[in-house]
């Protein structure tokens, strides 16, 4: 068993993690913008996933002093390094998963 793949999917395979990282590949985003860009995610779940991604140093949290105080998130260099892999997974999904299902 490949331990590296197992660790990667334990983190990236969690619900909502992929969409969060995908939205952030376009650039930094405020919490409210992230929440609006990912239909169905609760604010609590978004906050939890962002904290987890931050702890793994894939996402950086930045506080914009107000008023009002706003918090934005961006991918770190480690998070940005995921972009090629996400692109390949997206292409694979388009070819092999979306063709058969809704």
PDB file of C-alpha atoms in Angstrom, residues 36-92:
ATOM      1  CA  UNK A  36     -21.286  31.568  -1.610  1.00  0.00           C
ATOM      2  CA  UNK A  37     -19.136  29.775  -4.196  1.00  0.00           C
ATOM      3  CA  UNK A  38     -19.697  26.314  -2.678  1.00  0.00           C
ATOM      4  CA  UNK A  39     -23.413  25.472  -2.659  1.00  0.00           C
ATOM      5  CA  UNK A  40     -24.531  23.309   0.239  1.00  0.00           C
ATOM      6  CA  UNK A  41     -21.603  23.860   2.604  1.00  0.00           C
ATOM      7  CA  UNK A  42     -22.452  25.202   6.049  1.00  0.00           C
ATOM      8  CA  UNK A  43     -20.461  28.049   7.554  1.00  0.00           C
ATOM      9  CA  UNK A  44     -19.344  25.753  10.356  1.00  0.00           C
ATOM     10  CA  UNK A  45     -18.100  23.073   7.959  1.00  0.00           C
ATOM     11  CA  UNK A  46     -16.310  25.683   5.829  1.00  0.00           C
ATOM     12  CA  UNK A  47     -14.646  27.072   8.935  1.00  0.00           C
ATOM     13  CA  UNK A  48     -13.596  23.583  10.074  1.00  0.00           C
ATOM     14  CA  UNK A  49     -12.156  22.625   6.675  1.00  0.00           C
ATOM     15  CA  UNK A  50     -10.305  25.932   6.343  1.00  0.00           C
ATOM     16  CA  UNK A  51      -8.815  25.423   9.811  1.00  0.00           C
ATOM     17  CA  UNK A  52      -7.725  21.907   8.864  1.00  0.00           C
ATOM     18  CA  UNK A  53      -6.202  23.074   5.579  1.00  0.00           C
ATOM     19  CA  UNK A  54      -4.480  25.859   7.485  1.00  0.00           C
ATOM     20  CA  UNK A  55      -3.051  23.402  10.016  1.00  0.00           C
ATOM     21  CA  UNK A  56      -1.665  21.371   7.082  1.00  0.00           C
ATOM     22  CA  UNK A  57      -0.192  24.602   5.663  1.00  0.00           C
ATOM     23  CA  UNK A  58      -2.143  24.403   2.408  1.00  0.00           C
ATOM     24  CA  UNK A  59      -4.207  27.533   3.101  1.00  0.00           C
ATOM     25  CA  UNK A  60      -3.198  30.805   4.753  1.00  0.00           C
ATOM     26  CA  UNK A  61      -5.649  32.950   6.716  1.00  0.00           C
ATOM     27  CA  UNK A  62      -5.210  36.713   6.488  1.00  0.00           C
ATOM     28  CA  UNK A  63      -7.075  39.292   8.547  1.00  0.00           C
ATOM     29  CA  UNK A  64      -7.865  42.576   6.819  1.00  0.00           C
ATOM     30  CA  UNK A  65      -8.137  45.203   9.530  1.00  0.00           C
ATOM     31  CA  UNK A  66     -11.416  47.038   9.210  1.00  0.00           C
ATOM     32  CA  UNK A  67     -13.651  48.420   9.808  1.00  0.00           C
ATOM     33  CA  UNK A  68     -15.124  45.994   9.192  1.00  0.00           C
ATOM     34  CA  UNK A  69     -12.594  43.278   9.918  1.00  0.00           C
ATOM     35  CA  UNK A  70     -12.623  40.737   7.083  1.00  0.00           C
ATOM     36  CA  UNK A  71     -10.833  37.430   6.811  1.00  0.00           C
ATOM     37  CA  UNK A  72      -9.508  36.161   3.514  1.00  0.00           C
ATOM     38  CA  UNK A  73      -7.935  32.853   2.580  1.00  0.00           C
ATOM     39  CA  UNK A  74      -5.356  31.981  -0.034  1.00  0.00           C
ATOM     40  CA  UNK A  75      -3.428  28.921  -1.061  1.00  0.00           C
ATOM     41  CA  UNK A  76       0.118  28.650   0.224  1.00  0.00           C
ATOM     42  CA  UNK A  77       2.877  27.429  -2.064  1.00  0.00           C
ATOM     43  CA  UNK A  78       2.058  23.870  -0.926  1.00  0.00           C
ATOM     44  CA  UNK A  79      -1.608  24.426  -1.781  1.00  0.00           C
ATOM     45  CA  UNK A  80      -0.762  25.959  -5.139  1.00  0.00           C
ATOM     46  CA  UNK A  81       1.381  22.906  -5.911  1.00  0.00           C
ATOM     47  CA  UNK A  82      -1.853  20.863  -5.916  1.00  0.00           C
ATOM     48  CA  UNK A  83      -3.186  22.672  -9.012  1.00  0.00           C
ATOM     49  CA  UNK A  84      -1.655  20.331 -11.637  1.00  0.00           C
ATOM     50  CA  UNK A  85      -2.924  17.264  -9.782  1.00  0.00           C
ATOM     51  CA  UNK A  86      -6.408  18.764  -9.458  1.00  0.00           C
ATOM     52  CA  UNK A  87      -6.436  19.590 -13.163  1.00  0.00           C
ATOM     53  CA  UNK A  88      -5.550  15.990 -14.042  1.00  0.00           C
ATOM     54  CA  UNK A  89      -8.200  14.632 -11.663  1.00  0.00           C
ATOM     55  CA  UNK A  90     -10.773  16.950 -13.202  1.00  0.00           C
ATOM     56  CA  UNK A  91      -9.915  15.753 -16.711  1.00  0.00           C
ATOM     57  CA  UNK A  92     -10.056  12.131 -15.558  1.00  0.00           C
TER      58      UNK A  92
END
